[in-house]
CSV table of N, CA, C and O in Angstrom, one decimal:
chain,number,residue,atom,x,y,z
Q,1,GLU,N,14.2,7.8,-12.9
Q,1,GLU,CA,12.9,7.4,-13.3
Q,1,GLU,C,12.4,6.7,-12.0
Q,1,GLU,O,13.1,5.9,-11.3
Q,2,VAL,N,11.2,7.1,-11.6
Q,2,VAL,CA,10.5,6.5,-10.4
Q,2,VAL,C,10.1,5.1,-10.8
Q,2,VAL,O,9.3,4.9,-11.6
Q,3,GLN,N,10.3,4.2,-9.8
Q,3,GLN,CA,10.0,2.7,-10.1
Q,3,GLN,C,9.4,2.3,-8.6
Q,3,GLN,O,10.1,2.5,-7.6
Q,4,LEU,N,8.2,1.6,-8.8
Q,4,LEU,CA,7.7,0.8,-7.5
Q,4,LEU,C,7.5,-0.5,-7.8
Q,4,LEU,O,6.7,-0.8,-9.0
Q,5,VAL,N,7.9,-1.5,-7.2
Q,5,VAL,CA,7.8,-3.0,-7.4
Q,5,VAL,C,7.2,-3.7,-6.3
Q,5,VAL,O,7.9,-3.8,-5.2
Q,6,GLU,N,6.0,-4.1,-6.4
Q,6,GLU,CA,5.2,-4.8,-5.3
Q,6,GLU,C,5.5,-6.3,-5.3
Q,6,GLU,O,5.9,-6.8,-6.4
Q,7,SER,N,5.6,-6.9,-4.1
Q,7,SER,CA,5.7,-8.3,-4.0
Q,7,SER,C,5.2,-8.9,-2.8
Q,7,SER,O,4.8,-8.0,-1.9
Q,8,GLY,N,5.0,-10.2,-2.7
Q,8,GLY,CA,4.6,-10.6,-1.4
Q,8,GLY,C,3.0,-11.3,-1.5
Q,8,GLY,O,2.6,-11.5,-0.4
Q,9,GLY,N,2.4,-11.0,-2.7
Q,9,GLY,CA,0.9,-11.5,-2.5
Q,9,GLY,C,1.0,-12.8,-2.6
Q,9,GLY,O,2.1,-13.8,-2.9
Q,10,GLY,N,-0.4,-13.4,-2.6
Q,10,GLY,CA,-0.4,-14.9,-2.6
Q,10,GLY,C,-1.7,-15.3,-2.1
Q,10,GLY,O,-2.6,-14.4,-2.0
Q,11,LEU,N,-1.8,-16.7,-1.9
Q,11,LEU,CA,-3.1,-17.3,-1.4
Q,11,LEU,C,-3.0,-17.7,0.0
Q,11,LEU,O,-2.0,-18.2,0.3
Q,12,VAL,N,-4.0,-17.2,0.5
Q,12,VAL,CA,-3.8,-17.5,2.2
Q,12,VAL,C,-5.4,-17.8,2.5
Q,12,VAL,O,-6.2,-17.4,2.1
Q,13,GLN,N,-5.2,-18.7,3.6
Q,13,GLN,CA,-6.6,-18.8,4.2
Q,13,GLN,C,-7.2,-17.8,5.2
Q,13,GLN,O,-6.4,-17.0,5.7
Q,14,ALA,N,-8.5,-17.6,5.3
Q,14,ALA,CA,-9.0,-16.5,6.1
Q,14,ALA,C,-8.3,-16.7,7.6
Q,14,ALA,O,-8.3,-17.8,8.0
Q,15,GLY,N,-8.1,-15.5,8.1
Q,15,GLY,CA,-7.3,-15.6,9.4
Q,15,GLY,C,-5.9,-15.6,9.5
Q,15,GLY,O,-5.3,-15.4,10.3
Q,16,GLY,N,-5.3,-15.8,8.1
Q,16,GLY,CA,-3.9,-15.9,8.0
Q,16,GLY,C,-3.4,-14.5,7.7
Q,16,GLY,O,-4.1,-13.4,7.9
Q,17,SER,N,-1.9,-14.2,7.5
Q,17,SER,CA,-1.3,-13.0,7.3
Q,17,SER,C,-0.5,-13.2,6.0
Q,17,SER,O,0.0,-14.2,5.6
Q,18,LEU,N,-0.2,-12.1,5.4
Q,18,LEU,CA,0.7,-11.9,4.4
Q,18,LEU,C,1.4,-10.5,4.7
Q,18,LEU,O,0.9,-9.6,5.2
Q,19,ARG,N,2.8,-10.3,4.2
Q,19,ARG,CA,3.3,-9.0,4.1
Q,19,ARG,C,3.6,-8.6,2.7
Q,19,ARG,O,4.5,-9.3,2.0
Q,20,LEU,N,3.1,-7.6,2.3
Q,20,LEU,CA,3.4,-7.1,1.0
Q,20,LEU,C,4.6,-6.0,1.2
Q,20,LEU,O,4.8,-5.5,2.2
Q,21,SER,N,5.5,-6.2,0.1
Q,21,SER,CA,6.7,-5.3,0.1
Q,21,SER,C,6.5,-4.2,-1.1
Q,21,SER,O,6.1,-4.7,-2.3
Q,22,CYS,N,7.0,-3.1,-1.1
Q,22,CYS,CA,7.1,-2.2,-2.3
Q,22,CYS,C,8.5,-1.7,-2.3
Q,22,CYS,O,8.8,-0.8,-1.5
Q,23,ALA,N,9.2,-2.1,-3.2
Q,23,ALA,CA,10.6,-1.6,-3.3
Q,23,ALA,C,10.5,-0.3,-4.3
Q,23,ALA,O,10.2,-0.2,-5.4
Q,24,ALA,N,11.0,0.8,-3.7
Q,24,ALA,CA,10.9,2.0,-4.4
Q,24,ALA,C,12.4,2.6,-4.9
Q,24,ALA,O,13.4,2.4,-4.2
Q,25,SER,N,12.5,3.2,-6.0
Q,25,SER,CA,13.7,3.7,-6.4
Q,25,SER,C,13.3,5.0,-7.4
Q,25,SER,O,12.1,5.2,-7.9
Q,26,GLY,N,14.3,5.9,-7.3
Q,26,GLY,CA,14.2,7.1,-8.5
Q,26,GLY,C,13.8,8.3,-7.7
Q,26,GLY,O,13.6,9.3,-8.6
Q,27,PHE,N,13.7,8.3,-6.5
Q,27,PHE,CA,13.3,9.6,-5.9
Q,27,PHE,C,14.0,9.9,-4.5
Q,27,PHE,O,14.3,8.7,-3.9
Q,28,THR,N,14.1,11.1,-4.0
Q,28,THR,CA,14.7,11.2,-2.6
Q,28,THR,C,13.7,10.8,-1.6
Q,28,THR,O,12.4,11.2,-1.5
Q,29,PHE,N,14.1,10.2,-0.5
Q,29,PHE,CA,13.5,9.7,0.5
Q,29,PHE,C,13.4,10.6,1.8
Q,29,PHE,O,13.4,10.3,2.8
Q,30,ASP,N,13.2,11.9,1.5
Q,30,ASP,CA,13.1,12.9,2.6
Q,30,ASP,C,11.7,13.6,2.2
Q,30,ASP,O,11.5,14.4,3.4
Q,31,ASP,N,10.7,13.4,1.5
Q,31,ASP,CA,9.7,14.1,1.3
Q,31,ASP,C,8.7,13.1,0.2
Q,31,ASP,O,8.8,13.3,-0.9
Q,32,TYR,N,7.8,12.3,0.8
Q,32,TYR,CA,7.1,11.5,0.0
Q,32,TYR,C,5.9,11.0,0.9
Q,32,TYR,O,5.8,11.1,2.1
Q,33,ALA,N,5.0,10.5,0.2
Q,33,ALA,CA,3.8,9.7,0.7
Q,33,ALA,C,3.7,8.4,0.0
Q,33,ALA,O,3.8,8.5,-1.3
Q,34,ILE,N,3.7,7.3,0.6
Q,34,ILE,CA,3.4,6.1,0.1
Q,34,ILE,C,2.0,5.4,0.3
Q,34,ILE,O,2.0,5.4,1.5
Q,35,GLY,N,1.3,5.2,-0.5
Q,35,GLY,CA,0.0,4.8,-0.3
Q,35,GLY,C,-0.2,3.3,-0.8
Q,35,GLY,O,0.5,2.9,-1.9
Q,36,TRP,N,-0.9,2.5,-0.2
Q,36,TRP,CA,-1.3,1.1,-0.5
Q,36,TRP,C,-2.9,1.2,-1.0
Q,36,TRP,O,-3.7,1.6,-0.1
Q,37,PHE,N,-3.0,0.7,-2.0
Q,37,PHE,CA,-4.5,0.5,-2.6
Q,37,PHE,C,-4.7,-0.9,-3.1
Q,37,PHE,O,-3.9,-1.5,-3.2
Q,38,ARG,N,-6.0,-1.1,-3.2
Q,38,ARG,CA,-6.5,-2.4,-3.7
Q,38,ARG,C,-7.6,-2.1,-4.7
Q,38,ARG,O,-8.5,-1.3,-4.5
Q,39,GLN,N,-7.7,-3.4,-5.5
Q,39,GLN,CA,-9.0,-3.4,-6.6
Q,39,GLN,C,-9.4,-4.7,-6.6
Q,39,GLN,O,-8.6,-5.6,-7.0
Q,40,ALA,N,-10.7,-5.0,-6.3
Q,40,ALA,CA,-11.2,-6.1,-6.4
Q,40,ALA,C,-11.9,-6.2,-7.7
Q,40,ALA,O,-12.3,-5.0,-8.2
Q,41,PRO,N,-12.3,-7.4,-8.2
Q,41,PRO,CA,-12.9,-7.4,-9.5
Q,41,PRO,C,-14.3,-6.7,-9.6
Q,41,PRO,O,-15.0,-7.0,-8.6
Q,42,GLY,N,-14.5,-5.9,-10.6
Q,42,GLY,CA,-15.5,-5.1,-10.7
Q,42,GLY,C,-15.8,-4.0,-9.8
Q,42,GLY,O,-16.8,-3.3,-9.8
Q,43,LYS,N,-14.9,-3.8,-8.8
Q,43,LYS,CA,-14.9,-2.6,-7.9
Q,43,LYS,C,-13.8,-1.5,-8.2
Q,43,LYS,O,-12.9,-1.7,-8.9
Q,44,GLU,N,-14.1,-0.3,-7.8
Q,44,GLU,CA,-13.2,0.7,-7.8
Q,44,GLU,C,-12.0,0.6,-7.1
Q,44,GLU,O,-12.0,-0.3,-5.9
Q,45,ARG,N,-10.8,1.1,-7.3
Q,45,ARG,CA,-9.4,1.1,-6.7
Q,45,ARG,C,-9.7,1.9,-5.4
Q,45,ARG,O,-10.2,2.9,-5.4
Q,46,GLU,N,-9.4,1.4,-4.1
Q,46,GLU,CA,-9.7,1.9,-2.9
Q,46,GLU,C,-8.5,2.0,-2.1
Q,46,GLU,O,-7.6,1.2,-2.1
Q,47,GLY,N,-8.2,3.1,-1.3
Q,47,GLY,CA,-7.3,3.3,-0.4
Q,47,GLY,C,-7.4,2.3,0.7
Q,47,GLY,O,-8.3,2.3,1.4
Q,48,VAL,N,-6.1,1.9,1.1
Q,48,VAL,CA,-6.0,1.0,2.2
Q,48,VAL,C,-5.1,1.6,3.3
Q,48,VAL,O,-5.6,1.6,4.5
Q,49,SER,N,-4.0,2.2,2.9
Q,49,SER,CA,-3.3,2.9,3.8
Q,49,SER,C,-2.3,3.8,3.4
Q,49,SER,O,-2.0,3.7,2.1
Q,50,CYS,N,-1.6,4.6,4.0
Q,50,CYS,CA,-0.7,5.6,3.6
Q,50,CYS,C,0.5,5.8,4.7
Q,50,CYS,O,0.1,5.9,5.8
Q,51,ILE,N,1.6,6.1,4.2
Q,51,ILE,CA,2.8,6.5,5.3
Q,51,ILE,C,3.6,7.5,4.4
Q,51,ILE,O,3.7,7.5,3.5
Q,52,SER,N,3.8,8.7,5.5
Q,52,SER,CA,4.4,9.9,5.1
Q,52,SER,C,6.1,9.7,5.6
Q,52,SER,O,6.2,9.0,6.5
Q,53,SER,N,6.7,10.6,4.8
Q,53,SER,CA,8.2,10.9,5.2
Q,53,SER,C,8.3,11.2,6.8
Q,53,SER,O,9.4,11.1,7.2
Q,54,ASN,N,7.2,11.9,7.2
Q,54,ASN,CA,7.3,12.3,8.5
Q,54,ASN,C,6.7,11.3,9.5
Q,54,ASN,O,6.4,11.6,10.8
Q,55,SER,N,6.5,10.2,9.0
Q,55,SER,CA,6.0,8.8,9.7
Q,55,SER,C,4.6,9.0,10.1
Q,55,SER,O,4.3,8.1,10.9
Q,56,GLY,N,3.8,9.6,9.6
Q,56,GLY,CA,2.3,9.7,9.7
Q,56,GLY,C,1.9,8.5,9.1
Q,56,GLY,O,2.2,8.1,7.8
Q,57,THR,N,0.9,7.8,9.6
Q,57,THR,CA,0.3,6.7,9.1
Q,57,THR,C,-1.2,6.9,9.3
Q,57,THR,O,-1.8,7.3,10.0
Q,58,TYR,N,-1.9,6.2,8.0
Q,58,TYR,CA,-3.3,6.4,8.0
Q,58,TYR,C,-3.8,5.1,7.6
Q,58,TYR,O,-3.1,4.5,6.7
Q,59,TYR,N,-5.1,4.5,8.0
Q,59,TYR,CA,-5.7,3.5,7.3
Q,59,TYR,C,-7.3,3.5,7.1
Q,59,TYR,O,-7.9,4.5,7.8
Q,60,ALA,N,-7.6,2.8,6.1
Q,60,ALA,CA,-8.9,2.8,6.0
Q,60,ALA,C,-9.6,2.2,7.1
Q,60,ALA,O,-9.2,1.3,8.0
Q,61,GLY,N,-11.0,2.5,7.4
Q,61,GLY,CA,-11.6,1.7,8.5
Q,61,GLY,C,-11.8,0.3,8.4
Q,61,GLY,O,-11.7,-0.4,9.6
Q,62,SER,N,-11.9,-0.3,7.3
Q,62,SER,CA,-12.0,-1.6,7.1
Q,62,SER,C,-10.7,-2.4,7.4
Q,62,SER,O,-10.8,-3.8,7.7
Q,63,VAL,N,-9.5,-1.8,7.4
Q,63,VAL,CA,-8.3,-2.6,7.7
Q,63,VAL,C,-7.7,-2.1,9.1
Q,63,VAL,O,-6.8,-2.7,9.6
Q,64,LYS,N,-8.3,-1.1,9.7
Q,64,LYS,CA,-7.7,-0.6,10.8
Q,64,LYS,C,-7.8,-1.6,12.0
Q,64,LYS,O,-8.7,-2.3,12.2
Q,65,GLY,N,-6.4,-1.8,12.7
Q,65,GLY,CA,-6.2,-2.8,13.6
Q,65,GLY,C,-5.9,-4.3,13.1
Q,65,GLY,O,-5.3,-5.0,13.9
Q,66,ARG,N,-5.9,-4.3,11.9
Q,66,ARG,CA,-5.4,-5.7,11.1
Q,66,ARG,C,-4.1,-5.6,10.4
Q,66,ARG,O,-3.4,-6.3,10.2
Q,67,PHE,N,-4.2,-4.3,9.5
Q,67,PHE,CA,-3.0,-4.0,8.8
Q,67,PHE,C,-2.0,-3.0,9.3
Q,67,PHE,O,-2.6,-1.9,10.1
Q,68,THR,N,-0.9,-3.2,9.1
Q,68,THR,CA,0.2,-2.1,9.6
Q,68,THR,C,1.1,-1.8,8.4
Q,68,THR,O,1.7,-2.5,7.9
Q,69,ILE,N,1.2,-0.6,8.1
Q,69,ILE,CA,2.2,0.1,7.1
Q,69,ILE,C,3.6,0.5,7.8
Q,69,ILE,O,3.4,1.0,9.0
Q,70,SER,N,4.3,0.2,7.2
Q,70,SER,CA,5.8,0.5,7.8
Q,70,SER,C,6.7,0.9,6.6
Q,70,SER,O,6.5,0.6,5.4
Q,71,SER,N,8.0,1.4,6.9
Q,71,SER,CA,9.0,1.7,6.0
Q,71,SER,C,10.4,1.4,6.4
Q,71,SER,O,10.5,1.3,7.7
Q,72,ASP,N,11.3,0.9,5.5
Q,72,ASP,CA,12.7,0.7,5.9
Q,72,ASP,C,13.5,1.6,4.9
Q,72,ASP,O,13.6,1.1,3.8
Q,73,ASN,N,13.6,2.7,5.4
Q,73,ASN,CA,14.4,3.6,4.4
Q,73,ASN,C,15.7,3.2,4.1
Q,73,ASN,O,16.1,3.7,2.9
Q,74,ALA,N,16.5,2.5,4.9
Q,74,ALA,CA,17.7,2.0,4.6
Q,74,ALA,C,17.6,1.2,3.1
Q,74,ALA,O,18.5,1.0,2.5
Q,75,LYS,N,16.5,0.5,3.3
Q,75,LYS,CA,16.2,-0.5,2.1
Q,75,LYS,C,15.4,0.1,1.0
Q,75,LYS,O,15.1,-0.5,-0.1
Q,76,ASN,N,15.0,1.3,1.1
Q,76,ASN,CA,14.1,2.1,0.2
Q,76,ASN,C,12.8,1.0,0.0
Q,76,ASN,O,12.3,1.0,-1.1
Q,77,THR,N,12.3,0.5,1.0
Q,77,THR,CA,11.1,-0.5,0.8
Q,77,THR,C,10.2,-0.1,1.8
Q,77,THR,O,10.4,0.3,3.1
Q,78,PHE,N,8.9,-0.4,1.4
Q,78,PHE,CA,7.6,-0.1,2.1
Q,78,PHE,C,7.0,-1.4,2.2
Q,78,PHE,O,6.9,-2.2,1.5
Q,79,TYR,N,6.3,-1.4,3.5
Q,79,TYR,CA,5.5,-2.8,3.6
Q,79,TYR,C,4.2,-2.6,4.2
Q,79,TYR,O,3.9,-1.7,4.8
Q,80,LEU,N,3.4,-3.6,3.9
Q,80,LEU,CA,2.1,-3.6,4.5
Q,80,LEU,C,1.9,-5.0,4.9
Q,80,LEU,O,1.7,-6.1,4.2
Q,81,GLN,N,1.9,-4.9,6.5
Q,81,GLN,CA,1.6,-6.3,7.1
Q,81,GLN,C,0.2,-6.5,7.3
Q,81,GLN,O,-0.5,-5.7,7.9
Q,82,MET,N,-0.4,-7.6,6.7
Q,82,MET,CA,-1.7,-7.8,6.7
Q,82,MET,C,-2.1,-9.0,7.8
Q,82,MET,O,-1.7,-10.2,7.3
Q,83,ASN,N,-2.8,-8.8,8.6
Q,83,ASN,CA,-3.2,-9.9,9.7
Q,83,ASN,C,-4.7,-10.0,9.7
Q,83,ASN,O,-5.3,-9.2,9.3
Q,84,SER,N,-5.0,-11.3,10.2
Q,84,SER,CA,-6.4,-11.6,10.4
Q,84,SER,C,-7.2,-11.4,9.0
Q,84,SER,O,-8.2,-10.7,8.9
Q,85,LEU,N,-6.7,-11.9,8.0
Q,85,LEU,CA,-7.2,-11.5,6.6
Q,85,LEU,C,-8.6,-12.2,6.4
Q,85,LEU,O,-8.9,-13.2,7.0
Q,86,LYS,N,-9.4,-11.7,5.5
Q,86,LYS,CA,-10.8,-11.9,5.4
Q,86,LYS,C,-10.9,-12.2,3.9
Q,86,LYS,O,-10.3,-11.5,3.2
Q,87,PRO,N,-12.0,-12.9,3.5
Q,87,PRO,CA,-12.1,-13.0,2.0
Q,87,PRO,C,-12.3,-11.8,1.3
Q,87,PRO,O,-11.9,-11.8,0.1
Q,88,GLU,N,-13.0,-10.8,2.1
Q,88,GLU,CA,-13.3,-9.6,1.2
Q,88,GLU,C,-11.9,-8.7,1.1
Q,88,GLU,O,-12.0,-7.7,0.5
Q,89,ASP,N,-10.9,-9.0,1.7
Q,89,ASP,CA,-9.5,-8.4,1.4
Q,89,ASP,C,-8.8,-9.0,0.0
Q,89,ASP,O,-8.0,-8.4,-0.4
Q,90,THR,N,-9.6,-9.8,-0.5
Q,90,THR,CA,-9.0,-10.4,-1.9
Q,90,THR,C,-9.1,-9.2,-3.0
Q,90,THR,O,-10.1,-8.6,-3.0
Q,91,ALA,N,-8.1,-9.2,-3.6
Q,91,ALA,CA,-7.7,-8.2,-4.4
Q,91,ALA,C,-6.5,-7.9,-5.0
Q,91,ALA,O,-5.5,-8.5,-4.6
Q,92,VAL,N,-6.2,-7.2,-6.2
Q,92,VAL,CA,-5.0,-6.7,-6.4
Q,92,VAL,C,-4.7,-5.4,-5.6
Q,92,VAL,O,-5.2,-4.5,-5.5
Q,93,TYR,N,-3.3,-5.7,-5.0
Q,93,TYR,CA,-2.8,-4.6,-4.0
Q,93,TYR,C,-1.7,-3.8,-4.9
Q,93,TYR,O,-1.0,-4.4,-5.5
Q,94,TYR,N,-1.9,-2.4,-4.8
Q,94,TYR,CA,-1.0,-1.6,-5.6
Q,94,TYR,C,-0.3,-0.6,-4.4
Q,94,TYR,O,-1.0,-0.1,-3.5
Q,95,CYS,N,1.0,-0.5,-4.8
Q,95,CYS,CA,1.5,0.9,-4.0
Q,95,CYS,C,1.8,2.0,-4.8
Q,95,CYS,O,1.9,1.8,-6.1
Q,96,ALA,N,1.6,3.1,-4.4
Q,96,ALA,CA,1.8,4.3,-5.0
Q,96,ALA,C,2.6,5.4,-4.3
Q,96,ALA,O,2.5,5.3,-3.2
Q,97,ALA,N,3.2,6.4,-5.2
Q,97,ALA,CA,4.0,7.4,-4.5
Q,97,ALA,C,3.6,8.7,-4.9
Q,97,ALA,O,3.2,9.1,-6.1
Q,98,GLU,N,3.5,9.6,-4.0
Q,98,GLU,CA,3.3,10.9,-4.2
Q,98,GLU,C,4.6,11.7,-3.9
Q,98,GLU,O,5.1,11.6,-2.6
Q,99,VAL,N,5.4,12.3,-4.6
Q,99,VAL,CA,6.5,13.1,-4.4
Q,99,VAL,C,6.6,14.4,-4.8
Q,99,VAL,O,6.5,14.8,-6.0
Q,100,PRO,N,6.8,15.6,-3.9
Q,100,PRO,CA,6.8,15.3,-2.6
Q,100,PRO,C,5.3,14.9,-2.1
Q,100,PRO,O,4.4,14.9,-2.8
Q,101,GLY,N,5.2,14.4,-0.8
Q,101,GLY,CA,3.7,14.1,-0.5
Q,101,GLY,C,3.9,14.1,1.1
Q,101,GLY,O,4.8,13.9,1.7
Q,102,HIS,N,2.4,14.0,1.7
Q,102,HIS,CA,2.2,13.9,3.0
Q,102,HIS,C,1.0,13.4,3.4
Q,102,HIS,O,0.7,13.4,4.5
Q,103,CYS,N,0.5,12.5,2.6
Q,103,CYS,CA,-0.7,11.6,2.9
Q,103,CYS,C,-2.0,12.5,3.4
Q,103,CYS,O,-2.7,12.1,3.9
Q,104,THR,N,-1.9,13.8,2.7
Q,104,THR,CA,-3.0,14.8,3.0
Q,104,THR,C,-4.3,14.2,2.5
Q,104,THR,O,-5.3,14.4,3.2
Q,105,ALA,N,-4.4,13.8,1.3
Q,105,ALA,CA,-5.6,13.3,0.8
Q,105,ALA,C,-5.3,11.8,0.4
Q,105,ALA,O,-5.5,11.5,-0.8
Q,106,TRP,N,-4.8,11.0,1.3
Q,106,TRP,CA,-4.1,9.7,0.6
Q,106,TRP,C,-5.1,8.7,0.3
Q,106,TRP,O,-4.5,7.9,-0.6
Q,107,PHE,N,-6.2,8.9,0.3
Q,107,PHE,CA,-7.2,7.7,-0.3
Q,107,PHE,C,-7.7,8.1,-1.6
Q,107,PHE,O,-8.4,7.3,-2.2
Q,108,GLY,N,-7.2,9.3,-2.1
Q,108,GLY,CA,-7.4,9.7,-3.5
Q,108,GLY,C,-6.5,9.1,-4.6
Q,108,GLY,O,-5.4,9.5,-4.5
Q,109,ILE,N,-6.9,8.4,-5.6
Q,109,ILE,CA,-6.0,7.8,-6.6
Q,109,ILE,C,-5.2,8.9,-7.2
Q,109,ILE,O,-4.2,8.8,-7.7
Q,110,PHE,N,-5.9,9.9,-7.4
Q,110,PHE,CA,-5.3,11.2,-8.3
Q,110,PHE,C,-4.1,12.1,-7.5
Q,110,PHE,O,-3.6,12.8,-8.2
Q,111,GLU,N,-4.2,11.5,-6.2
Q,111,GLU,CA,-2.9,12.2,-5.4
Q,111,GLU,C,-1.6,11.7,-5.9
Q,111,GLU,O,-0.6,12.3,-5.5
Q,112,TYR,N,-1.5,10.5,-6.5
Q,112,TYR,CA,-0.3,9.8,-6.5
Q,112,TYR,C,0.3,10.1,-8.0
Q,112,TYR,O,-0.5,10.2,-8.9
Q,113,ASP,N,1.5,10.2,-8.1
Q,113,ASP,CA,2.4,10.4,-9.3
Q,113,ASP,C,2.8,9.1,-10.0
Q,113,ASP,O,3.0,9.0,-11.2
Q,114,TYR,N,3.0,8.2,-9.0
Q,114,TYR,CA,3.6,6.9,-9.6
Q,114,TYR,C,2.8,5.6,-9.0
Q,114,TYR,O,2.5,5.6,-7.7
Q,115,TRP,N,3.0,4.4,-9.7
Q,115,TRP,CA,2.1,3.3,-9.2
Q,115,TRP,C,2.9,2.3,-9.7
Q,115,TRP,O,3.6,2.2,-10.8
Q,116,GLY,N,2.9,1.2,-8.9
Q,116,GLY,CA,3.4,-0.1,-9.2
Q,116,GLY,C,2.6,-0.9,-10.0
Q,116,GLY,O,1.4,-0.6,-10.4
Q,117,GLN,N,3.0,-2.2,-10.3
Q,117,GLN,CA,2.2,-3.2,-11.1
Q,117,GLN,C,1.1,-4.1,-10.6
Q,117,GLN,O,0.3,-4.5,-11.0
Q,118,GLY,N,1.3,-3.9,-9.1
Q,118,GLY,CA,0.3,-4.7,-8.4
Q,118,GLY,C,0.7,-6.0,-8.1
Q,118,GLY,O,1.4,-6.8,-8.9
Q,119,THR,N,0.0,-6.7,-7.0
Q,119,THR,CA,0.4,-8.0,-6.6
Q,119,THR,C,-1.0,-8.5,-6.0
Q,119,THR,O,-1.9,-7.9,-5.4
Q,120,GLN,N,-1.3,-9.7,-6.6
Q,120,GLN,CA,-2.6,-10.4,-6.2
Q,120,GLN,C,-2.6,-11.0,-4.7
Q,120,GLN,O,-1.6,-11.7,-4.4
Q,121,VAL,N,-3.7,-10.5,-4.1
Q,121,VAL,CA,-3.9,-11.1,-2.6
Q,121,VAL,C,-5.2,-11.9,-2.9
Q,121,VAL,O,-6.2,-11.4,-3.1
Q,122,THR,N,-5.3,-13.3,-2.5
Q,122,THR,CA,-6.3,-14.0,-2.6
Q,122,THR,C,-6.7,-14.6,-1.1
Q,122,THR,O,-5.8,-15.3,-0.7
Q,123,VAL,N,-7.8,-14.5,-0.6
Q,123,VAL,CA,-8.0,-15.0,0.9
Q,123,VAL,C,-9.3,-16.0,0.7
Q,123,VAL,O,-10.4,-15.5,0.3
Q,124,SER,N,-9.0,-17.3,1.0
Q,124,SER,CA,-9.9,-18.3,0.8
Q,124,SER,C,-10.7,-18.3,2.2
Q,124,SER,O,-10.2,-18.3,3.3
Q,125,SER,N,-12.1,-18.7,2.1
Q,125,SER,CA,-12.8,-18.9,3.3
Q,125,SER,C,-12.7,-20.2,3.7
Q,125,SER,O,-12.2,-21.2,3.3
């Protein structure tokens, strides 16, 4: 059974940083895509970033240059380092897995087979 567990959310002031983690289990780590999404109140879930097993990385324009996605295959854990946070980054953040996957259409929620429960990120002004 595939499981994704996010952690690392919290409250931070604008300009601060957080690192989200997504602990994954239940699939082989040789062919996957892991996406990070976020959903603010009253808004649709939107793609933030994606990393594939061939180390391709992709970012939404709104976070490019501020967020960095990475993986630690030894720990089966994926990370989203978020720097220079803005109040508009406030949302519930989810990680999602497409197995097998390649971040081909990474921003589409229907591309992913499995989702975590989400972690709240709140950025105060």
